[in-house]
CSV table of C-alpha atoms in Angstrom, one decimal:
chain,number,residue,atom,x,y,z
P,4,MET,CA,-8.9,8.8,-9.0
P,5,ASP,CA,-11.3,6.8,-11.1
P,6,GLN,CA,-9.9,4.2,-13.5
P,7,GLU,CA,-11.4,2.3,-16.4
P,8,LEU,CA,-12.7,-1.2,-15.5
P,9,ASP,CA,-12.7,-3.3,-18.6
P,10,PRO,CA,-11.9,-6.8,-19.7
P,11,ALA,CA,-9.3,-5.3,-22.0
P,12,LEU,CA,-7.2,-4.5,-18.8
P,13,ALA,CA,-6.8,-8.2,-18.0
P,14,HIS,CA,-3.0,-7.7,-17.9
P,15,ALA,CA,-3.3,-5.3,-15.0
P,16,ASP,CA,-2.9,-6.6,-11.4
P,17,ALA,CA,-5.6,-4.4,-10.0
P,18,VAL,CA,-8.0,-1.5,-10.8
P,19,ALA,CA,-8.5,1.2,-8.3
P,20,LEU,CA,-12.1,2.2,-7.4
P,21,THR,CA,-13.1,5.0,-5.1
P,22,PRO,CA,-11.3,5.3,-1.8
P,23,GLY,CA,-13.9,3.2,0.1
P,24,ASP,CA,-13.8,0.2,-2.3
P,25,ALA,CA,-11.3,-2.6,-2.5
P,26,ALA,CA,-9.3,-3.1,-5.6
P,27,LEU,CA,-10.8,-5.2,-8.4
P,28,LYS,CA,-8.7,-7.8,-10.0
P,29,VAL,CA,-9.7,-8.5,-13.5
P,30,GLY,CA,-7.3,-11.2,-14.7
P,31,ASP,CA,-8.8,-14.7,-15.2
P,32,GLU,CA,-12.2,-13.5,-13.9
P,33,ARG,CA,-10.9,-12.9,-10.3
P,34,ILE,CA,-12.5,-9.8,-9.0
P,35,THR,CA,-13.0,-8.3,-5.6
P,36,PRO,CA,-16.7,-7.5,-5.3
P,37,ALA,CA,-17.4,-3.7,-5.3
P,38,TRP,CA,-20.3,-3.9,-2.9
P,39,GLY,CA,-20.3,-0.1,-2.4
P,40,ALA,CA,-21.0,0.3,-6.1
P,41,VAL,CA,-23.7,-2.4,-6.0
P,42,VAL,CA,-25.5,-0.5,-3.2
P,43,ALA,CA,-25.2,2.7,-5.2
P,44,MET,CA,-26.9,0.9,-8.1
P,45,MET,CA,-29.7,-0.3,-5.7
P,46,LEU,CA,-30.2,3.3,-4.5
P,47,GLY,CA,-30.5,4.4,-8.1
P,48,VAL,CA,-33.3,1.8,-8.6
P,49,THR,CA,-35.0,3.0,-5.4
P,50,ALA,CA,-34.9,6.7,-6.3
P,51,LEU,CA,-36.0,6.2,-9.9
P,52,LEU,CA,-38.8,3.8,-9.1
P,53,THR,CA,-40.0,5.8,-6.1
P,54,ALA,CA,-40.7,8.6,-8.6
P,55,GLU,CA,-42.3,6.1,-11.0
P,56,PHE,CA,-44.6,4.7,-8.4
P,57,LEU,CA,-45.6,7.9,-6.7
P,58,PRO,CA,-48.7,8.6,-8.9
P,59,SER,CA,-50.2,5.3,-7.6
P,60,GLY,CA,-49.9,6.6,-4.0
P,61,VAL,CA,-51.1,10.2,-4.6
P,62,LEU,CA,-53.5,9.6,-7.5
P,63,THR,CA,-56.6,10.9,-5.8
P,64,PRO,CA,-55.3,14.2,-4.4
P,65,MET,CA,-53.3,14.8,-7.5
P,66,ALA,CA,-56.4,14.3,-9.8
P,67,ARG,CA,-58.4,16.5,-7.4
P,68,ASP,CA,-55.9,19.3,-7.4
P,69,LEU,CA,-55.4,19.2,-11.2
P,70,GLY,CA,-59.1,19.0,-11.9
P,71,VAL,CA,-59.1,15.7,-13.8
P,72,SER,CA,-60.4,12.2,-13.3
P,73,PRO,CA,-58.3,9.6,-11.5
P,74,GLY,CA,-58.1,7.6,-14.8
P,75,LEU,CA,-56.7,10.6,-16.6
P,76,ALA,CA,-54.3,11.4,-13.8
P,77,GLY,CA,-53.1,7.7,-13.9
P,78,GLN,CA,-51.8,8.4,-17.4
P,79,ALA,CA,-48.8,9.9,-15.7
P,80,VAL,CA,-47.7,6.3,-15.5
P,81,THR,CA,-48.5,5.8,-19.2
P,82,ALA,CA,-46.4,8.8,-20.2
P,83,THR,CA,-43.5,7.6,-18.0
P,84,SER,CA,-43.6,4.1,-19.4
P,85,LEU,CA,-43.8,5.2,-23.1
P,86,ALA,CA,-40.7,7.4,-22.6
P,87,GLY,CA,-39.1,4.5,-20.7
P,88,LEU,CA,-39.6,2.3,-23.7
P,89,VAL,CA,-37.7,4.7,-25.9
P,90,GLY,CA,-35.0,5.2,-23.3
P,91,ALA,CA,-34.5,1.5,-22.9
P,92,LEU,CA,-34.2,0.8,-26.6
P,93,PHE,CA,-32.0,3.7,-27.7
P,94,THR,CA,-29.8,4.5,-24.6
P,95,PRO,CA,-27.4,1.6,-25.2
P,96,ARG,CA,-27.0,2.5,-28.9
P,97,LEU,CA,-26.7,6.3,-28.4
P,98,THR,CA,-24.2,6.0,-25.5
P,99,ARG,CA,-22.2,3.0,-26.7
P,100,SER,CA,-19.0,5.1,-27.0
P,101,PHE,CA,-19.3,6.8,-23.5
P,102,ASN,CA,-18.0,5.6,-20.2
P,103,ARG,CA,-20.9,4.1,-18.2
P,104,LYS,CA,-20.4,6.2,-15.0
P,105,PRO,CA,-21.3,9.6,-16.4
P,106,VAL,CA,-24.2,8.1,-18.3
P,107,LEU,CA,-25.6,6.6,-15.2
P,108,LEU,CA,-25.1,9.9,-13.3
P,109,SER,CA,-27.0,11.7,-16.1
P,110,PHE,CA,-30.1,9.6,-15.3
P,111,SER,CA,-30.0,10.8,-11.7
P,112,ILE,CA,-29.9,14.4,-12.9
P,113,LEU,CA,-32.9,13.8,-15.1
P,114,LEU,CA,-34.7,12.3,-12.1
P,115,VAL,CA,-34.2,15.4,-10.1
P,116,ILE,CA,-35.3,17.7,-12.9
P,117,SER,CA,-38.5,15.6,-13.5
P,118,ASN,CA,-39.6,15.5,-9.9
P,119,LEU,CA,-39.1,19.2,-9.4
P,120,LEU,CA,-41.1,20.0,-12.5
P,121,VAL,CA,-43.9,17.6,-11.4
P,122,ALA,CA,-44.0,19.4,-8.0
P,123,LEU,CA,-44.5,22.7,-9.8
P,124,ALA,CA,-46.9,21.5,-12.5
P,125,PRO,CA,-49.8,23.9,-13.1
P,126,ASN,CA,-51.8,21.4,-15.1
P,127,ILE,CA,-52.0,17.8,-16.3
P,128,THR,CA,-50.2,18.6,-19.7
P,129,PHE,CA,-47.2,20.1,-17.9
P,130,LEU,CA,-47.1,17.1,-15.5
P,131,LEU,CA,-47.2,14.6,-18.3
P,132,ALA,CA,-44.3,16.3,-20.0
P,133,ALA,CA,-42.3,16.2,-16.9
P,134,ARG,CA,-43.0,12.5,-16.5
P,135,ILE,CA,-41.6,11.9,-20.0
P,136,VAL,CA,-38.3,13.2,-18.7
P,137,LEU,CA,-38.4,10.7,-15.9
P,138,GLY,CA,-39.3,7.9,-18.3
P,139,LEU,CA,-36.2,8.5,-20.4
P,140,ALA,CA,-34.1,8.3,-17.2
P,141,ILE,CA,-35.7,5.1,-15.9
P,142,GLY,CA,-35.6,3.3,-19.3
P,143,GLY,CA,-31.9,4.2,-19.8
P,144,PHE,CA,-30.9,3.2,-16.3
P,145,TRP,CA,-32.7,-0.1,-16.4
P,146,ALA,CA,-31.1,-0.9,-19.8
P,147,MET,CA,-27.7,-0.6,-18.2
P,148,ALA,CA,-28.4,-1.7,-14.6
P,149,ALA,CA,-28.0,-5.5,-14.9
P,150,ALA,CA,-25.1,-5.2,-17.4
P,151,THR,CA,-23.3,-2.8,-15.0
P,152,THR,CA,-24.0,-4.9,-11.9
P,153,ILE,CA,-22.6,-8.1,-13.3
P,154,ARG,CA,-19.3,-6.3,-14.0
P,155,LEU,CA,-19.0,-5.2,-10.3
P,156,VAL,CA,-18.7,-8.7,-8.8
P,157,PRO,CA,-17.2,-12.1,-9.7
P,158,PRO,CA,-19.5,-14.5,-11.6
P,159,SER,CA,-20.2,-16.6,-8.5
P,160,LEU,CA,-21.8,-13.5,-6.8
P,161,VAL,CA,-23.8,-12.2,-9.7
P,162,ALA,CA,-27.2,-13.6,-8.4
P,163,ARG,CA,-26.6,-12.1,-5.0
P,164,ALA,CA,-25.6,-8.7,-6.5
P,165,LEU,CA,-28.7,-8.6,-8.7
P,166,SER,CA,-30.9,-9.5,-5.8
P,167,ILE,CA,-29.4,-6.5,-3.9
P,168,VAL,CA,-30.0,-4.2,-6.8
P,169,MET,CA,-33.5,-5.5,-7.4
P,170,SER,CA,-34.3,-5.0,-3.7
P,171,GLY,CA,-34.6,-1.3,-4.6
P,172,ILE,CA,-37.9,-2.1,-6.3
P,173,PRO,CA,-39.8,-3.1,-3.1
P,174,ALA,CA,-37.9,-0.4,-1.2
P,175,ALA,CA,-39.4,2.1,-3.7
P,176,MET,CA,-42.8,0.6,-3.3
P,177,ILE,CA,-42.6,1.1,0.5
P,178,ILE,CA,-41.5,4.7,0.1
P,179,ALA,CA,-43.6,5.7,-2.8
P,180,VAL,CA,-47.0,4.1,-2.4
P,181,PRO,CA,-47.9,3.9,1.4
P,182,LEU,CA,-45.7,6.8,2.5
P,183,GLY,CA,-46.6,8.9,-0.5
P,184,SER,CA,-50.3,8.1,0.0
P,185,TYR,CA,-50.2,9.2,3.6
P,186,LEU,CA,-48.1,12.4,3.0
P,187,GLY,CA,-50.2,13.3,0.0
P,188,GLU,CA,-53.3,13.5,2.2
P,189,VAL,CA,-51.8,15.1,5.4
P,190,ALA,CA,-49.5,17.5,3.5
P,191,SER,CA,-49.6,17.8,-0.2
P,192,TRP,CA,-48.8,15.6,-3.2
P,193,ARG,CA,-46.5,18.4,-4.4
P,194,ILE,CA,-44.5,18.1,-1.1
P,195,VAL,CA,-44.2,14.4,-1.8
P,196,PHE,CA,-42.5,15.1,-5.2
P,197,LEU,CA,-40.3,17.7,-3.6
P,198,LEU,CA,-39.1,15.1,-1.1
P,199,ALA,CA,-38.5,12.7,-4.1
P,200,THR,CA,-36.4,15.5,-5.6
P,201,ALA,CA,-34.2,15.6,-2.5
P,202,LEU,CA,-33.9,11.8,-2.6
P,203,GLY,CA,-32.7,11.9,-6.2
P,204,ALA,CA,-30.1,14.6,-5.4
P,205,ALA,CA,-28.7,12.5,-2.5
P,206,VAL,CA,-28.5,9.4,-4.7
P,207,PHE,CA,-26.6,11.4,-7.3
P,208,VAL,CA,-23.9,12.3,-4.7
P,209,ILE,CA,-23.6,8.7,-3.5
P,210,GLN,CA,-23.3,7.4,-7.0
P,211,ALA,CA,-20.7,10.0,-7.9
P,212,LEU,CA,-18.6,8.8,-5.0
P,213,ALA,CA,-19.2,5.0,-5.2
P,214,LEU,CA,-19.5,4.0,-8.9
P,215,PRO,CA,-16.3,3.1,-10.8
P,216,ARG,CA,-15.7,4.2,-14.3
P,217,LEU,CA,-16.7,1.4,-16.7
P,218,ALA,CA,-15.9,1.3,-20.4
P,219,PRO,CA,-18.8,0.5,-22.8
P,220,LYS,CA,-19.1,-3.2,-23.7
P,221,GLY,CA,-21.0,-4.8,-26.6
P,222,GLU,CA,-22.1,-3.6,-30.0
P,223,ALA,CA,-25.6,-2.1,-29.1
P,224,GLY,CA,-26.6,-1.7,-32.8
P,225,LEU,CA,-30.0,-2.3,-34.4
P,226,ASP,CA,-28.7,-5.5,-35.9
P,227,THR,CA,-27.7,-6.7,-32.4
P,228,LEU,CA,-31.3,-6.3,-31.2
P,229,ILE,CA,-32.6,-8.2,-34.2
P,230,ASP,CA,-30.0,-11.0,-33.6
P,231,ILE,CA,-31.1,-11.2,-29.9
P,232,LEU,CA,-34.8,-11.4,-30.8
P,233,THR,CA,-34.2,-14.3,-33.3
P,234,ARG,CA,-32.4,-16.4,-30.8
P,235,PRO,CA,-34.4,-19.5,-29.7
P,236,GLY,CA,-36.9,-18.7,-27.0
P,237,ILE,CA,-36.0,-15.0,-26.7
P,238,GLY,CA,-38.9,-13.5,-28.7
P,239,ALA,CA,-41.4,-15.5,-26.7
P,240,GLY,CA,-39.8,-14.4,-23.4
P,241,ILE,CA,-39.9,-10.8,-24.4
P,242,PHE,CA,-43.5,-11.0,-25.4
P,243,ALA,CA,-44.3,-12.8,-22.1
P,244,ALA,CA,-42.6,-9.9,-20.2
P,245,THR,CA,-44.9,-7.4,-21.9
P,246,LEU,CA,-48.0,-9.4,-20.9
P,247,VAL,CA,-46.8,-9.8,-17.3
P,248,PHE,CA,-46.4,-6.1,-16.8
P,249,THR,CA,-49.6,-5.2,-18.7
P,250,GLY,CA,-51.5,-7.3,-16.1
P,251,HIS,CA,-49.6,-6.2,-13.0
P,252,PHE,CA,-49.7,-2.5,-13.7
P,253,GLY,CA,-53.3,-2.7,-14.8
P,254,TYR,CA,-53.7,-3.7,-11.1
P,255,PHE,CA,-51.0,-1.7,-9.4
P,256,GLY,CA,-51.6,1.7,-11.0
P,257,TYR,CA,-55.2,1.8,-9.7
P,258,ILE,CA,-54.9,0.1,-6.3
P,259,ARG,CA,-55.6,3.3,-4.4
P,260,PRO,CA,-58.9,4.0,-6.1
P,261,PHE,CA,-59.9,0.4,-5.4
P,262,LEU,CA,-59.1,0.6,-1.7
P,263,GLU,CA,-61.0,3.8,-1.4
P,264,SER,CA,-64.1,3.1,-3.5
P,265,VAL,CA,-64.4,-0.7,-2.9
P,266,THR,CA,-62.8,-1.4,0.5
P,267,GLY,CA,-63.8,2.0,1.8
P,268,LEU,CA,-60.5,3.0,3.3
P,269,GLY,CA,-59.3,6.4,4.2
P,270,ALA,CA,-55.7,7.8,3.7
P,271,ALA,CA,-54.3,6.0,6.8
P,272,GLY,CA,-55.9,2.6,5.8
P,273,VAL,CA,-54.7,2.9,2.3
P,274,ALA,CA,-51.2,3.7,3.5
P,275,ALA,CA,-51.2,0.7,5.9
P,276,THR,CA,-52.4,-1.7,3.2
P,277,LEU,CA,-49.9,-0.6,0.7
P,278,LEU,CA,-47.2,-0.8,3.3
P,279,ALA,CA,-48.1,-4.4,3.7
P,280,PHE,CA,-47.6,-4.8,0.0
P,281,GLY,CA,-44.2,-3.2,0.1
P,282,VAL,CA,-43.0,-5.1,3.2
P,283,THR,CA,-44.0,-8.6,1.8
P,284,ASN,CA,-42.5,-7.6,-1.6
P,285,TYR,CA,-39.2,-6.7,0.1
P,286,ILE,CA,-39.1,-10.0,2.0
P,287,GLY,CA,-40.1,-11.9,-1.1
P,288,SER,CA,-37.4,-10.3,-3.3
P,289,PHE,CA,-34.7,-12.3,-1.4
P,290,VAL,CA,-36.7,-15.5,-1.2
P,291,SER,CA,-37.6,-15.4,-4.8
P,292,GLY,CA,-34.0,-14.8,-5.8
P,293,LEU,CA,-33.1,-18.1,-4.3
P,294,MET,CA,-36.0,-19.8,-6.0
P,295,ALA,CA,-35.1,-18.3,-9.4
P,296,GLU,CA,-31.6,-19.6,-9.1
P,297,ARG,CA,-32.8,-23.1,-8.7
P,298,LYS,CA,-36.1,-23.3,-10.7
P,299,LEU,CA,-36.4,-20.2,-12.9
P,300,LYS,CA,-39.2,-21.3,-15.1
P,301,LEU,CA,-41.3,-22.7,-12.3
P,302,THR,CA,-40.8,-19.6,-10.2
P,303,LEU,CA,-42.1,-17.4,-13.0
P,304,ILE,CA,-45.1,-19.5,-13.8
P,305,ALA,CA,-46.1,-20.0,-10.2
P,306,MET,CA,-45.9,-16.3,-9.3
P,307,LEU,CA,-47.8,-15.2,-12.4
P,308,LEU,CA,-50.6,-17.6,-11.7
P,309,ALA,CA,-50.7,-16.5,-8.1
P,310,ILE,CA,-50.9,-12.8,-9.0
P,311,SER,CA,-53.8,-13.5,-11.4
P,312,VAL,CA,-55.7,-15.5,-8.8
P,313,LEU,CA,-55.1,-12.9,-6.1
P,314,GLY,CA,-56.4,-10.2,-8.4
P,315,LEU,CA,-59.6,-12.1,-9.1
P,316,LEU,CA,-60.1,-12.8,-5.4
P,317,LEU,CA,-59.5,-9.2,-4.6
P,318,SER,CA,-62.2,-8.1,-7.1
P,319,VAL,CA,-64.7,-10.4,-5.2
P,320,TYR,CA,-63.6,-10.1,-1.5
P,321,GLY,CA,-61.8,-6.8,-1.5
P,322,LYS,CA,-64.8,-5.0,-0.1
P,323,ASP,CA,-63.9,-6.3,3.4
P,324,LEU,CA,-60.8,-5.0,5.2
P,325,VAL,CA,-59.2,-8.2,6.4
P,326,PRO,CA,-59.4,-10.1,3.1
P,327,ALA,CA,-58.2,-7.0,1.2
P,328,LEU,CA,-55.2,-6.6,3.4
P,329,ALA,CA,-54.3,-10.2,3.2
P,330,LEU,CA,-54.7,-10.4,-0.5
P,331,VAL,CA,-52.7,-7.3,-1.2
P,332,ALA,CA,-49.9,-8.5,1.1
P,333,LEU,CA,-49.8,-11.9,-0.7
P,334,TRP,CA,-49.8,-10.1,-4.1
P,335,GLY,CA,-46.8,-8.1,-3.0
P,336,PHE,CA,-44.9,-11.3,-2.1
P,337,ALA,CA,-45.9,-13.0,-5.3
P,338,PHE,CA,-44.8,-10.1,-7.5
P,339,SER,CA,-41.4,-9.9,-5.8
P,340,GLY,CA,-40.0,-12.7,-7.9
P,341,VAL,CA,-40.9,-11.3,-11.3
P,342,PRO,CA,-38.2,-8.6,-11.7
P,343,VAL,CA,-35.5,-10.8,-10.2
P,344,ALA,CA,-36.5,-13.8,-12.4
P,345,THR,CA,-36.9,-11.7,-15.5
P,346,THR,CA,-33.4,-10.1,-15.1
P,347,THR,CA,-31.8,-13.5,-14.3
P,348,TRP,CA,-33.4,-14.9,-17.4
P,349,ILE,CA,-32.1,-12.3,-19.9
P,350,THR,CA,-28.6,-12.2,-18.4
P,351,ARG,CA,-28.5,-16.0,-18.6
P,352,MET,CA,-29.8,-16.2,-22.1
P,353,VAL,CA,-27.7,-13.3,-23.6
P,354,PRO,CA,-24.4,-13.3,-21.8
P,355,ASP,CA,-22.5,-11.8,-24.7
P,356,GLU,CA,-24.8,-8.8,-25.2
P,357,THR,CA,-26.3,-8.2,-21.7
P,358,GLU,CA,-26.8,-4.5,-22.1
P,359,SER,CA,-28.7,-4.7,-25.4
P,360,GLY,CA,-30.6,-7.8,-24.2
P,361,THR,CA,-31.6,-6.0,-20.9
P,362,GLY,CA,-32.6,-2.9,-22.9
P,363,LEU,CA,-34.8,-5.0,-25.1
P,364,THR,CA,-36.4,-6.6,-22.1
P,365,VAL,CA,-36.9,-3.3,-20.3
P,366,ALA,CA,-38.5,-1.8,-23.4
P,367,SER,CA,-41.0,-4.7,-23.5
P,368,ILE,CA,-41.7,-4.2,-19.8
P,369,PHE,CA,-42.4,-0.5,-20.4
P,370,LEU,CA,-44.7,-1.4,-23.3
P,371,GLY,CA,-46.6,-3.6,-20.9
P,372,ILE,CA,-46.7,-0.9,-18.2
P,373,THR,CA,-48.0,1.5,-20.9
P,374,MET,CA,-50.8,-0.8,-21.9
P,375,GLY,CA,-51.6,-1.8,-18.3
P,376,ALA,CA,-51.8,1.9,-17.2
P,377,ALA,CA,-53.8,3.1,-20.2
P,378,GLY,CA,-56.1,0.1,-20.3
P,379,GLY,CA,-56.6,0.1,-16.5
P,380,GLY,CA,-57.5,3.8,-16.6
P,381,LEU,CA,-60.1,3.2,-19.2
P,382,VAL,CA,-61.6,0.2,-17.3
P,383,LEU,CA,-61.6,2.3,-14.1
P,384,ASP,CA,-63.5,5.2,-15.6
P,385,MET,CA,-65.9,3.0,-17.6
P,386,MET,CA,-66.5,0.0,-15.3
P,387,GLY,CA,-65.2,0.7,-11.9
P,388,ALA,CA,-62.2,-0.3,-9.8
P,389,ALA,CA,-63.2,-3.9,-9.2
P,390,ALA,CA,-63.3,-4.6,-13.0
P,391,VAL,CA,-59.6,-3.5,-13.3
P,392,PHE,CA,-58.6,-6.6,-11.3
P,393,VAL,CA,-60.7,-8.9,-13.5
P,394,ALA,CA,-59.2,-7.5,-16.7
P,395,GLY,CA,-55.6,-7.6,-15.4
P,396,ALA,CA,-55.7,-11.3,-14.8
P,397,ILE,CA,-56.1,-12.1,-18.5
P,398,PRO,CA,-52.6,-11.1,-19.7
P,399,LEU,CA,-51.0,-12.7,-16.6
P,400,VAL,CA,-52.5,-16.1,-17.4
P,401,LEU,CA,-51.5,-15.8,-21.0
P,402,ALA,CA,-48.0,-15.0,-20.0
P,403,ALA,CA,-47.8,-18.0,-17.7
P,404,LEU,CA,-49.0,-20.3,-20.6
P,405,LEU,CA,-46.5,-18.8,-23.0
P,406,ILE,CA,-43.6,-19.2,-20.5
P,407,ALA,CA,-44.6,-22.8,-19.9
P,408,THR,CA,-44.7,-23.8,-23.6
P,409,LYS,CA,-42.4,-21.5,-25.5
P,410,VAL,CA,-39.8,-19.9,-23.3
P,411,ARG,CA,-36.3,-21.3,-22.6
P,412,THR,CA,-34.5,-20.6,-19.4
P,413,ARG,CA,-31.0,-21.7,-20.5
P,414,ALA,CA,-29.1,-20.7,-23.5
P,415,PRO,CA,-28.6,-23.5,-26.1
């Protein structure tokens, strides 16, 4: 039977989880880590972001089938991120009186519904509407992911647990972009989304079995968000996160058209190149986690500058296979530290309101994804794929400068 896991139960000797998990002791911050639940959170990240990233891998066949330009089809990412912004901002507030487990499970249900509707979409309008459903799920989940994870392990293991959960991001990139790209050509992009539907259903079952019941924590009101934003260094960090993801998703959302039109790769070559991105990103997520623990600000600045330089080099040398493959792989490694470092930063800066702070950060990230996807699509249609990688470097460099001069990485 599920039990409430909450600091208010500090008098209890132990709190039972699911049958496969050890008991969690909550007195004086001694707690047995619930690694099964941490893995369930990681799988939630993987399934949700697989669905989010899929348009980047199947953009060309999806646009061809729906009879629209690749730039317009890429707005599937824009629709998702706009809805994600709304979900991230309002989920903590609207669900503040609900147990966290059923709320988290509801996001997996929305994921399954969205993927199924996308697979059946008769036109771009229907597809964009289905992607809005996904965006609400992703935004809500991300707003709660860090706050939930840090309650599943003792304080000394928080960084490790967050790294495990964040490893779902590169895992999703490996599944969605290279595998999705290949299957989208040899089978159908609709089949790809049906497979994503099945993945979401499997994750729902695992989460239902593994996640403990967690009472809501924090205030989550509008005044809480305002209070967080006015704390020293927080506003600048939130704005920097927006710039980071504007630049990155200006790149990432249109990598397939670049590899096809500039590098001249077919479906297999695109899949192999994007697999290199995913594999290096996966490896880097663990390396960067260690770096972020020791030198958080330096990690962020170095990786943002590296991504911007790699994008500019790709726009110049990406027409040749070997440089393109190497630069995309290095880009994957460099980006790996950004989600881990950003999450570490907000949980460190707002320890008393982690859920609201994370929701605010996620909303800023989705705003950046929206601007990157929308702006990248316009640049792609007007100026070509190479120009996307020049334009995307600008917000990345601005973000690095902002972090270096204005952002704090430790609470006062």
